[in-house]
Every structure is written in structure tokens, then in C-alpha cells.
Coordinates of C-alpha atoms (C1' of nucleotides) in Angstrom, one line a residue:
Chain A
V16 CA 13.4 -12.5 -14.8
A17 CA 15.7 -10.2 -12.9
Q18 CA 13.1 -7.5 -13.0
E19 CA 10.9 -9.6 -10.8
R20 CA 13.6 -9.9 -8.2
I21 CA 14.2 -6.2 -8.2
M22 CA 10.5 -5.5 -7.7
A23 CA 10.3 -8.1 -5.0
W24 CA 13.0 -6.2 -3.2
L25 CA 11.2 -2.9 -3.8
N26 CA 8.1 -4.3 -2.3
L27 CA 10.0 -5.6 0.7
L28 CA 11.4 -2.2 1.2
Q29 CA 8.0 -0.5 1.1
T30 CA 6.4 -3.1 3.3
H31 CA 9.2 -2.5 5.9
R32 CA 8.5 1.2 5.9
V33 CA 4.8 0.9 6.1
V34 CA 4.6 -1.7 8.8
L35 CA 7.3 -0.1 10.9
E36 CA 5.5 3.2 10.8
S37 CA 2.3 1.6 12.0
I38 CA 4.0 -0.3 14.8
E39 CA 5.9 2.8 16.0
A40 CA 2.7 4.8 16.0
K41 CA 1.0 2.3 18.3
L42 CA 4.0 1.9 20.5
G43 CA 4.4 5.7 20.8
V44 CA 0.9 6.4 22.1
A45 CA 0.7 3.2 24.3
A46 CA 4.1 3.3 26.0
G47 CA 6.2 6.2 24.6
L48 CA 8.7 3.8 23.1
T49 CA 10.3 3.3 19.7
A50 CA 10.3 -0.1 18.2
A51 CA 14.0 -0.5 19.0
E52 CA 13.5 0.4 22.6
H53 CA 10.7 -2.0 22.9
E54 CA 12.8 -4.8 21.4
V55 CA 15.6 -4.2 23.9
L56 CA 13.1 -4.5 26.8
A57 CA 11.6 -7.6 25.2
R58 CA 15.0 -9.2 24.7
L59 CA 16.1 -8.4 28.3
A60 CA 12.8 -9.7 29.8
I61 CA 13.3 -13.2 28.4
A62 CA 17.1 -13.3 29.2
E63 CA 18.6 -15.2 32.1
G64 CA 18.6 -12.8 35.1
G65 CA 16.9 -10.1 33.0
R66 CA 20.2 -8.9 31.7
L67 CA 22.5 -9.1 28.6
R68 CA 25.9 -7.7 27.6
M69 CA 25.9 -4.6 25.5
L70 CA 27.7 -6.3 22.7
Q71 CA 25.2 -9.2 22.7
L72 CA 22.3 -6.7 22.6
A73 CA 23.9 -4.9 19.7
N74 CA 24.3 -8.1 17.8
L75 CA 20.7 -9.2 18.4
L76 CA 19.3 -5.9 17.1
L77 CA 21.9 -5.6 14.3
L78 CA 23.0 -2.2 15.7
S79 CA 26.5 -0.8 16.1
K80 CA 28.1 -0.8 19.5
S81 CA 27.8 2.9 19.9
G82 CA 24.2 2.9 18.7
M83 CA 23.4 0.4 21.4
T84 CA 25.2 2.5 24.0
R85 CA 23.0 5.5 23.1
L86 CA 19.8 3.4 23.0
V87 CA 20.5 2.1 26.5
D88 CA 21.4 5.6 27.6
R89 CA 17.8 6.6 26.8
L90 CA 16.3 3.6 28.5
V91 CA 18.4 4.2 31.6
G92 CA 17.3 7.9 31.6
A93 CA 13.7 6.7 31.5
G94 CA 14.4 4.3 34.4
L95 CA 13.5 1.2 32.4
V96 CA 17.0 -0.3 32.5
N97 CA 20.0 -0.3 34.7
R98 CA 23.7 -0.7 33.9
T99 CA 25.5 -3.4 35.9
T100 CA 29.0 -4.8 36.1
L101 CA 29.9 -8.2 37.6
P102 CA 33.2 -8.7 39.4
S103 CA 34.2 -11.6 37.1
D104 CA 35.1 -9.3 34.2
R105 CA 34.9 -5.6 34.8
R106 CA 35.2 -4.8 31.1
V107 CA 31.8 -6.1 30.4
V108 CA 28.7 -4.0 31.0
Y109 CA 25.3 -5.6 31.4
A110 CA 22.0 -3.9 30.7
E111 CA 19.4 -5.1 33.2
I112 CA 15.6 -4.5 32.9
T113 CA 14.1 -2.8 36.0
R114 CA 10.8 -3.4 37.6
S115 CA 9.5 -0.2 35.9
G116 CA 10.9 -1.5 32.7
R117 CA 8.9 -4.7 33.0
S118 CA 5.7 -2.8 33.6
A119 CA 6.4 -0.6 30.6
L120 CA 7.0 -3.7 28.6
Q121 CA 3.6 -5.1 29.6
R122 CA 2.0 -2.0 28.1
S123 CA 4.1 -2.0 24.9
M124 CA 3.8 -5.7 24.4
D125 CA 0.1 -5.5 23.5
A126 CA 0.6 -2.3 21.4
F127 CA 3.3 -4.1 19.5
A128 CA 1.3 -7.2 18.8
D129 CA -1.6 -5.0 17.7
G130 CA 0.6 -3.1 15.4
V131 CA 2.1 -6.2 13.8
D132 CA -1.4 -7.8 13.5
E133 CA -3.0 -4.7 12.0
A134 CA -0.5 -3.7 9.4
F135 CA 1.1 -7.1 8.7
G136 CA -0.7 -10.2 9.9
R137 CA -4.4 -9.3 9.5
H138 CA -4.3 -9.6 5.8
L139 CA -2.3 -12.9 5.6
S140 CA -3.7 -16.3 6.4
D141 CA -1.8 -18.6 8.8
A142 CA -0.4 -20.5 5.8
D143 CA 0.7 -17.2 4.2
V144 CA 2.6 -16.2 7.3
K145 CA 4.3 -19.6 7.4
T146 CA 5.3 -19.3 3.8
L147 CA 6.5 -15.8 4.1
R148 CA 8.6 -16.8 7.1
R149 CA 10.1 -19.8 5.3
L150 CA 11.1 -17.6 2.3
L151 CA 12.7 -14.9 4.5
R152 CA 14.6 -17.6 6.4
K153 CA 15.9 -18.9 3.1
V154 CA 17.2 -15.5 2.3
L155 CA 18.9 -15.0 5.6
E156 CA 20.4 -18.5 5.7
G157 CA 21.6 -18.1 2.1
S158 CA 23.5 -14.9 3.0
G159 CA 24.8 -16.4 6.2
H160 CA 22.9 -14.1 8.4
W161 CA 20.5 -16.6 10.1
E162 CA 21.2 -17.0 13.8
E163 CA 18.7 -19.0 15.7
E164 CA 18.7 -16.8 18.8
R165 CA 18.4 -13.6 16.8
C166 CA 15.9 -14.8 14.2
S167 CA 13.8 -17.3 16.0
P168 CA 13.8 -16.4 19.7
R169 CA 11.5 -18.3 22.1
L170 CA 9.1 -15.6 23.1
R171 CA 8.0 -16.2 26.7
T172 CA 4.5 -14.8 27.3
A173 CA 5.0 -14.4 31.0
V174 CA 6.7 -11.1 31.8
Chain B
V8 CA -0.3 -18.4 16.4
A9 CA 0.4 -14.8 17.0
Q10 CA 4.0 -15.7 17.8
E11 CA 4.5 -16.9 14.3
R12 CA 3.3 -13.5 13.0
I13 CA 5.7 -11.6 15.2
M14 CA 8.6 -13.7 14.2
A15 CA 7.7 -13.3 10.5
W16 CA 7.9 -9.5 11.1
L17 CA 11.2 -9.9 13.0
N18 CA 12.6 -11.8 10.1
L19 CA 11.4 -9.2 7.6
L20 CA 13.1 -6.6 9.7
Q21 CA 16.4 -8.5 9.7
T22 CA 16.2 -9.3 6.0
H23 CA 15.7 -5.7 5.3
R24 CA 18.8 -4.6 7.2
V25 CA 21.0 -7.4 5.8
V26 CA 20.0 -7.0 2.2
L27 CA 20.1 -3.2 2.3
E28 CA 23.6 -3.2 3.8
S29 CA 24.8 -5.5 1.0
I30 CA 23.2 -3.3 -1.7
E31 CA 24.6 -0.1 -0.3
A32 CA 28.1 -1.6 -0.1
K33 CA 28.0 -2.5 -3.8
L34 CA 26.5 0.9 -4.8
G35 CA 29.0 2.7 -2.7
V36 CA 32.1 1.3 -4.3
A37 CA 30.7 1.2 -7.9
A38 CA 29.1 4.6 -8.0
G39 CA 29.4 6.4 -4.7
L40 CA 25.7 6.4 -4.3
T41 CA 23.3 5.4 -1.5
A42 CA 20.3 3.2 -2.3
A43 CA 18.0 6.2 -2.0
E44 CA 20.1 8.3 -4.3
H45 CA 20.2 5.4 -6.8
E46 CA 16.4 5.1 -6.7
V47 CA 15.9 8.7 -7.4
L48 CA 18.0 8.5 -10.5
A49 CA 16.3 5.3 -11.6
R50 CA 12.9 6.9 -11.1
L51 CA 13.8 10.0 -13.0
A52 CA 15.4 8.1 -15.9
I53 CA 12.2 6.3 -16.7
A54 CA 10.0 9.4 -16.3
E55 CA 8.6 11.5 -19.1
G56 CA 11.2 14.1 -20.0
G57 CA 13.6 12.7 -17.3
R58 CA 12.0 14.8 -14.6
L59 CA 9.5 14.5 -11.7
R60 CA 8.0 16.9 -9.2
M61 CA 9.6 17.0 -5.7
L62 CA 6.4 15.9 -4.1
Q63 CA 5.9 13.0 -6.5
L64 CA 9.4 11.8 -5.8
A65 CA 8.9 12.0 -2.1
N66 CA 5.7 9.9 -2.5
L67 CA 7.4 7.3 -4.7
L68 CA 10.2 6.8 -2.1
L69 CA 8.0 7.1 0.9
L70 CA 10.1 10.0 2.2
S71 CA 9.0 13.3 3.8
K72 CA 9.0 16.4 1.7
S73 CA 12.0 17.9 3.5
G74 CA 13.8 14.6 3.3
M75 CA 13.5 14.7 -0.5
T76 CA 14.6 18.3 -0.6
R77 CA 17.9 17.3 1.1
L78 CA 18.3 14.2 -1.0
V79 CA 18.0 16.2 -4.2
D80 CA 20.3 18.8 -2.7
R81 CA 23.0 16.2 -2.5
L82 CA 22.4 15.0 -6.1
V83 CA 22.4 18.5 -7.4
G84 CA 25.7 19.1 -5.6
A85 CA 27.1 16.0 -7.3
G86 CA 25.9 17.3 -10.7
L87 CA 23.6 14.3 -11.3
V88 CA 20.4 16.2 -11.2
N89 CA 19.1 19.7 -11.9
R90 CA 16.3 21.7 -10.5
T91 CA 13.8 23.2 -13.0
T92 CA 10.7 25.3 -12.9
L93 CA 8.1 25.5 -15.7
P94 CA 6.3 28.7 -16.4
S95 CA 2.9 27.0 -16.1
D96 CA 3.0 26.8 -12.3
R97 CA 6.0 28.4 -10.6
R98 CA 5.3 26.8 -7.2
V99 CA 6.3 23.4 -8.6
V100 CA 10.0 22.4 -8.7
Y101 CA 11.1 19.5 -10.9
A102 CA 14.1 17.4 -10.4
E103 CA 15.7 16.5 -13.7
I104 CA 18.4 14.0 -14.4
T105 CA 21.5 15.3 -16.1
R106 CA 23.6 13.6 -18.7
S107 CA 26.2 13.0 -16.0
G108 CA 23.4 11.5 -13.9
R109 CA 22.5 9.1 -16.6
S110 CA 26.0 7.8 -16.9
A111 CA 26.2 7.4 -13.1
L112 CA 23.0 5.5 -13.3
Q113 CA 24.5 3.1 -15.8
R114 CA 27.2 2.2 -13.4
S115 CA 25.0 2.0 -10.4
M116 CA 22.3 0.0 -12.2
D117 CA 24.5 -3.1 -12.5
A118 CA 25.8 -2.7 -9.0
F119 CA 22.3 -2.5 -7.7
A120 CA 21.1 -5.6 -9.6
D121 CA 24.2 -7.5 -8.4
G122 CA 23.5 -6.5 -4.8
V123 CA 19.9 -7.6 -5.1
D124 CA 20.8 -10.8 -6.7
E125 CA 23.6 -11.7 -4.4
A126 CA 21.9 -11.0 -1.0
F127 CA 18.4 -11.6 -2.0
G128 CA 17.6 -13.3 -5.2
R129 CA 20.4 -15.9 -5.5
H130 CA 19.0 -18.1 -2.9
L131 CA 15.4 -18.0 -4.0
S132 CA 14.0 -19.9 -7.0
D133 CA 11.9 -18.0 -9.6
A134 CA 8.8 -19.5 -8.0
D135 CA 10.0 -18.4 -4.5
V136 CA 10.4 -14.8 -5.8
K137 CA 7.0 -14.8 -7.3
T138 CA 5.4 -16.1 -4.1
L139 CA 7.3 -13.7 -1.9
R140 CA 6.2 -10.8 -4.1
R141 CA 2.6 -12.0 -4.0
L142 CA 2.6 -12.1 -0.2
L143 CA 4.2 -8.7 0.1
R144 CA 1.6 -7.3 -2.3
K145 CA -1.1 -8.7 -0.2
V146 CA 0.2 -7.0 2.9
L147 CA 0.5 -3.6 1.1
E148 CA -2.9 -3.9 -0.5
G149 CA -4.4 -4.9 2.8
S150 CA -3.1 -1.8 4.6
G151 CA -4.1 0.4 1.7
H152 CA -0.5 1.2 0.7
W153 CA -0.3 -0.5 -2.7
E154 CA 0.1 2.0 -5.6
E155 CA 0.8 0.5 -8.9
E156 CA 3.3 3.2 -10.0
R157 CA 5.2 3.0 -6.7
C158 CA 5.2 -0.7 -6.1
S159 CA 5.3 -2.1 -9.6
P160 CA 6.9 0.3 -12.0
R161 CA 7.8 -0.6 -15.5
L162 CA 11.5 -0.7 -15.4
R163 CA 12.9 0.3 -18.8
T164 CA 16.2 -1.3 -19.5
A165 CA 17.4 1.4 -21.9
V166 CA 18.9 4.3 -20.0
Chain C
dC30 C1' 48.3 -5.6 22.9
dA31 C1' 43.2 -7.2 22.7
dA32 C1' 38.3 -7.0 24.3
dG33 C1' 34.4 -4.3 25.7
dA34 C1' 32.3 -0.1 26.0
dT35 C1' 31.9 4.9 25.5
dT36 C1' 32.6 9.6 23.4
dG37 C1' 33.0 13.1 19.6
dA38 C1' 32.0 14.4 15.1
dG39 C1' 29.3 14.1 11.1
dG40 C1' 25.3 12.3 8.1
dA41 C1' 20.4 11.4 7.2
dT42 C1' 15.9 11.9 8.4
dT43 C1' 11.6 14.2 10.5
dC44 C1' 8.4 17.8 12.4
dA45 C1' 7.1 22.4 12.6
dA46 C1' 7.6 26.9 10.9
dT47 C1' 8.4 29.8 6.9
dC48 C1' 8.6 31.5 2.1
dT49 C1' 6.6 31.9 -2.6
dT50 C1' 3.1 31.4 -5.9
dT51 C1' -1.7 30.5 -7.1
Chain D
dA1 C1' -6.1 30.9 2.3
dA2 C1' -4.0 26.7 0.2
dA3 C1' -0.4 24.2 -2.4
dG4 C1' 4.5 23.3 -3.2
dA5 C1' 8.9 23.5 -1.5
dT6 C1' 12.6 24.8 1.6
dT7 C1' 14.9 25.8 6.2
dG8 C1' 15.9 25.3 11.3
dA9 C1' 16.0 22.5 15.3
dA10 C1' 16.1 18.0 17.1
dT11 C1' 16.7 12.9 16.9
dC12 C1' 19.0 8.7 15.9
dC13 C1' 22.5 6.4 13.7
dT14 C1' 27.5 5.3 12.3
dC15 C1' 32.7 5.6 12.0
dA16 C1' 36.9 6.5 14.2
dA17 C1' 39.3 7.6 18.3
dT18 C1' 39.7 6.9 23.2
dC19 C1' 39.3 4.9 27.8
dT20 C1' 39.4 0.9 31.0
dT21 C1' 40.3 -3.7 32.2
dG22 C1' 42.3 -8.3 31.2

DNA sequence: CAAGATTGAGGATTCAATCTTT
DNA sequence: AAAGATTGAATCCTCAATCTTG
């Protein structure tokens, strides 16, 4: 019934909170990063030239433009990212991962994977994970919010 | 592989954002409530006597004590909830839903169900919903965060 | 004027400190 | 002293307005 749908949503909400909290705890002690900061570094590291436009980043993380400006502000302040402009179109600002950013990412990468595994993956079989992903994809596609690059990035292992 | 787990988590994150946004939009226009505010009203409406302790509410919504204090502040300001104290233990504060709160809930209830259905349930079969819920429950139980009352409340239809 | 990004103001949440009652 | 709740300071986010370049 409809009740079942509502409770499924309730459980998704709770799972989100619980798992995120666990991931952020691990990331915090290992690299002093929030989950969002880690994801920016991870996205930049696999991008062509180690850089992405601000708007592209905001889109990938489902964040507002101004939210991304502030997030990058923090990363620049920590020396993990630079802002760059190319002469071709000087309206566009690129965020570019620094050498220091790549080494921070190496540390946070393991913490992140640990966090995901501990709170999320450990209790699910490989088949469960596949099923879960298939269902979530169905939801996202159904509401028109699936984008290959955002939802299914090729994750390079090499940093 | 581990990649698959990470992407499953990524998709959960995105689904959470997308569905929540849709629900809040519906709740906003229909009743001027956020999702958290709606859930407080819903929890109070099915509770014995229409009231719950602040700490119990915070636990149900996975919010901090102070976060719940402020959330109830807003609901009291809107006249949807009252604060009460019983003589048995005057340290405890109860949030109690008002008549006005119940009528607001009647409006927000439908909007909420619509939002869940539209962004979340519509694209999943009944079997899919059941499967999804089973997997999420597995995650929550595995990490020791499943609590029957919080994760599987009996949802009375009568308000 | 439109696109891309940043800034200012305001809202929601958390941690640590405080207040009241037991 | 401990339990329950609130308050103050700080963080992070969003919306609307603004600035710069095309």
C-alpha cells in the first residue's frame, strides 16, 4: 500500500543520515575534510587536466552556485585547490586540484571507502548492492534526474 | 567490487536530495511546512495524548536536542504546537499538537504522500518498494540503528 | 542583454556552556 | 551530581542582487 512507500522513504532518510554521519566521522579524523569537500577533490582528480568549471561542479554535487563558491573558497584556503581562468572565455572560473590536494585525497580516499564499507556495504551482499543500485537508478531515471556522469562516474583508482 | 558499493552510496545520496526537494516543494505550497516540521506534527498526532517529550522527538527525527528545541520553537510560533509540563517531573517538556496543528497536518499529509509518490514511489512496483525497504532495513540493522518505533511506525490514517 | 561567478542577508543545524529540577 | 532542555556562537547552505565578460 501507500504506507509501505512512505516507510520506504522514511528508511531511506534515516539511512542517509546514519551513513553520512559515519563517513564524515572517518573523513574528519583521517583528512580533516567533510564529505562534500572530499567529493570535490575526487571529481577534480578524475577530470581532464585536474580541473572543472564552477557550474559543472555545482551540478555534479547538486549544490547551488553560491554554495559551490563557498565550498571552493574553503578548499582554496586550505591550499587543496586553485582558481584558474583560461583566456578563451574569461567569464568561466575553473577549480583546479593542487599537488597538496592530491595527497589529501589519497588520505581521504581510504577513509571514505572505509566509511562506506563499514556503515553501508558491510552488511549487504554483492547481489544486494547491485539490487539496491538498480532500484535507486530506477527512481532517479523516473524523475528525470539520472545523468550518467553524475550518477555513474568512472572512478579512476590512480590518483 | 568496492566501486559498486561507492556508486550505490552516491546514488542514495542523490536520490535523497532529489526526492526531498520534491517533497519540500509540495509541502511548502500546500501547508507552508518543511519536511521536518511535517514529521514532527505527524509523530505527535499518532502519539498518546498528542504529545511527546522533546528528547524523544529528537531521537525519532535523528536531530540534536538543540535542533529540536528550535524546530519546536518555530511550530509554537506558528501556533501548531504547545509546550507543556506535567507535575510529575518538571524537568521534562512535552510538545503537544494543537487543534490548529491537526488541521495543518491534514493538509500537509496529502501533499507529503503526493510528493513521496511522485518522486519516489510512482516509478517503483510494489515488489520494488518492498525490496528496497528490506535492503535499507538490512543496512540500518547492521549498523545498529534500526529501532522499530523510529523506522517502522504504525501510521494511523485517522487524524 | 545573457552567461558565469561572487557577495550579502537570512535560515537551519550543531557543539559547548548554562539553567532548572531531581 | 545527573537528567532534560535551552541559549550562544559558529558553520554551511540558499535566494536574490550584483559584478564582470561576451
